[in-house]
C-alpha atoms as one frame of an Amber mdcrd trajectory, in Angstrom:
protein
  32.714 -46.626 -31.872  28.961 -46.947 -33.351  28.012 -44.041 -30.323  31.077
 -42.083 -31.066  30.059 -41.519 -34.690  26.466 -41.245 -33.947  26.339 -37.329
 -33.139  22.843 -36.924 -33.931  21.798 -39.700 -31.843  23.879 -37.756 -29.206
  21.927 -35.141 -29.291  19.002 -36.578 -29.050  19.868 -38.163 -25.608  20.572
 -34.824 -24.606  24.319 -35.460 -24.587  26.715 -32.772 -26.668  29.043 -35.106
 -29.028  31.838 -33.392 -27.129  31.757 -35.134 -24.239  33.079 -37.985 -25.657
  36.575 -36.228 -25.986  38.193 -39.134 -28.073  37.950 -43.126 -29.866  39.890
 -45.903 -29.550  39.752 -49.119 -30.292  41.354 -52.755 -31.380  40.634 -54.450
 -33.935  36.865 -53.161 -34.421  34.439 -54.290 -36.613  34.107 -50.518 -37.910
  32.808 -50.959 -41.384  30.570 -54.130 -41.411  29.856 -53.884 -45.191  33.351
 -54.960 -45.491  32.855 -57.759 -43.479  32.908 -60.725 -44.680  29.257 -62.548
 -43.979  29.479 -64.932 -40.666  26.220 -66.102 -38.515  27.270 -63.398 -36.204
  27.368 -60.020 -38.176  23.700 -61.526 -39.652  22.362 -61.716 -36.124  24.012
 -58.114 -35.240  23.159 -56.024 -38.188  20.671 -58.263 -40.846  20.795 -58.281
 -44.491  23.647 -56.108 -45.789  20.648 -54.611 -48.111  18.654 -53.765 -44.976
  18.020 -50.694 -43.472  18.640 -52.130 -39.875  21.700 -53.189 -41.709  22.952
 -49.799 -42.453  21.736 -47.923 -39.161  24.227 -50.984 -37.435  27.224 -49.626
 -39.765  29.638 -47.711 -37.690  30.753 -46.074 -40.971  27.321 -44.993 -42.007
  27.627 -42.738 -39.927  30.500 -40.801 -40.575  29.371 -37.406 -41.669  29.965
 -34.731 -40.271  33.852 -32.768 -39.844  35.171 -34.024 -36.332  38.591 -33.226
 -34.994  37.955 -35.030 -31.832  41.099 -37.964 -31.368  40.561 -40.960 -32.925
  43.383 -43.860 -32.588  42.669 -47.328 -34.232  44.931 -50.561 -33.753  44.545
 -53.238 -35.885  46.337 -56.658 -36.438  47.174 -57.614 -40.285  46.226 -61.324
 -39.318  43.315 -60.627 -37.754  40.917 -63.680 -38.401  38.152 -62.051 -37.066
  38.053 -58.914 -38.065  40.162 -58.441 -41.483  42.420 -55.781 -41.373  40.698
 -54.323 -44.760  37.967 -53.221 -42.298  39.794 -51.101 -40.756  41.216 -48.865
 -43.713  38.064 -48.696 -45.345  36.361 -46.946 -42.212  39.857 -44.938 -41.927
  39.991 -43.902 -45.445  36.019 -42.850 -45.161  37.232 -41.352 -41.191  40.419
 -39.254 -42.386  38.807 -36.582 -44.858  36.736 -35.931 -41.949  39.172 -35.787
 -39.270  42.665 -34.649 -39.299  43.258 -36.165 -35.712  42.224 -39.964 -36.855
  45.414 -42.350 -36.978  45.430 -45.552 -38.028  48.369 -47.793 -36.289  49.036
 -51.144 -38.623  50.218 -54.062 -36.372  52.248 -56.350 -38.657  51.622 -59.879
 -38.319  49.283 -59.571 -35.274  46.036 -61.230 -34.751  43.237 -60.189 -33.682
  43.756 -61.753 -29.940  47.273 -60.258 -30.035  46.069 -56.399 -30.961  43.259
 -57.168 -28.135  46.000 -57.843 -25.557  46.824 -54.514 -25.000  46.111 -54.666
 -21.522  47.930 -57.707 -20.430  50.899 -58.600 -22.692  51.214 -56.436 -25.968
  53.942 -53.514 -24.404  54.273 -51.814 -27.541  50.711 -51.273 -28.265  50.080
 -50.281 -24.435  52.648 -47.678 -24.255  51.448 -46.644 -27.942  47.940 -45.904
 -26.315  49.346 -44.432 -23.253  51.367 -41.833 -24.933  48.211 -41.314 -26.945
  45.974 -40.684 -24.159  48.441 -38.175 -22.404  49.184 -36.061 -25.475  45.572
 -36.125 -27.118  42.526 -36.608 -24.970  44.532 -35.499 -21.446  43.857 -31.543
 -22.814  40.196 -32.260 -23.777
């Protein structure tokens, strides 16, 4: 997600933003300033007053119009990564992007939204039908 909305880093590997045709992701720590503070984000991103801080913010980042897909999951039990996180980088994504979506899993954790791939069906066929009708024409 952090590379994704990174488009002038892009570029400056030489790689057009496009190539990356779409995002998504499960239960992502998207915006860490709405993290709450754990040993963890600390040793990932710093002080939240730091610059290395805000370079590490996904949702820095966000800038620029984009209508590439976007799809985000996200578990309104996560532990780990509130679910708050999420809509604050979706309400800061969606002005941006009129292909961002935003699926709310009710009463999922953050282990359940991550089991996409081995035991959620609903969420699997979600992203399936996703991929198909979004990033299949890119």
């Amino acid at each position: 997600a952090w590379l994704f909305c990174q488009q002038e880093e892009l570029r400056r590997l030489g790689i057009r933003p496009s190539r990356l045709a779409g995002l998504f992701a499960f239960g992502a720590p998207l915006d860490l300033a709405a993290m709450p503070w754990s040993p963890p984000l600390f040793l990932l991103a710093g002080r939240r007053d730091s610059e290395r801080f805000r370079k590490a913010n996904p949702v820095t980042h966000l800038k620029y119009p984009d209508d590439r897909p976007v799809l985000l999951f996200h578990g309104t039990k996560d532990g780990l990564v509130p679910y708050r996180v999420a809509v604050s980088f979706f309400e800061k994504l969606k002005p941006l992007n009129p292909n961002a979506q935003l699926i709310t899993l009710r009463g999922q954790t953050h282990i359940q939204t991550a089991g996409w791939s081995h035991g959620n069906e609903e969420v699997r066929m979600r992203l399936l039908e996703w991929l198909e009708k979004k990033v299949a024409k890119v």
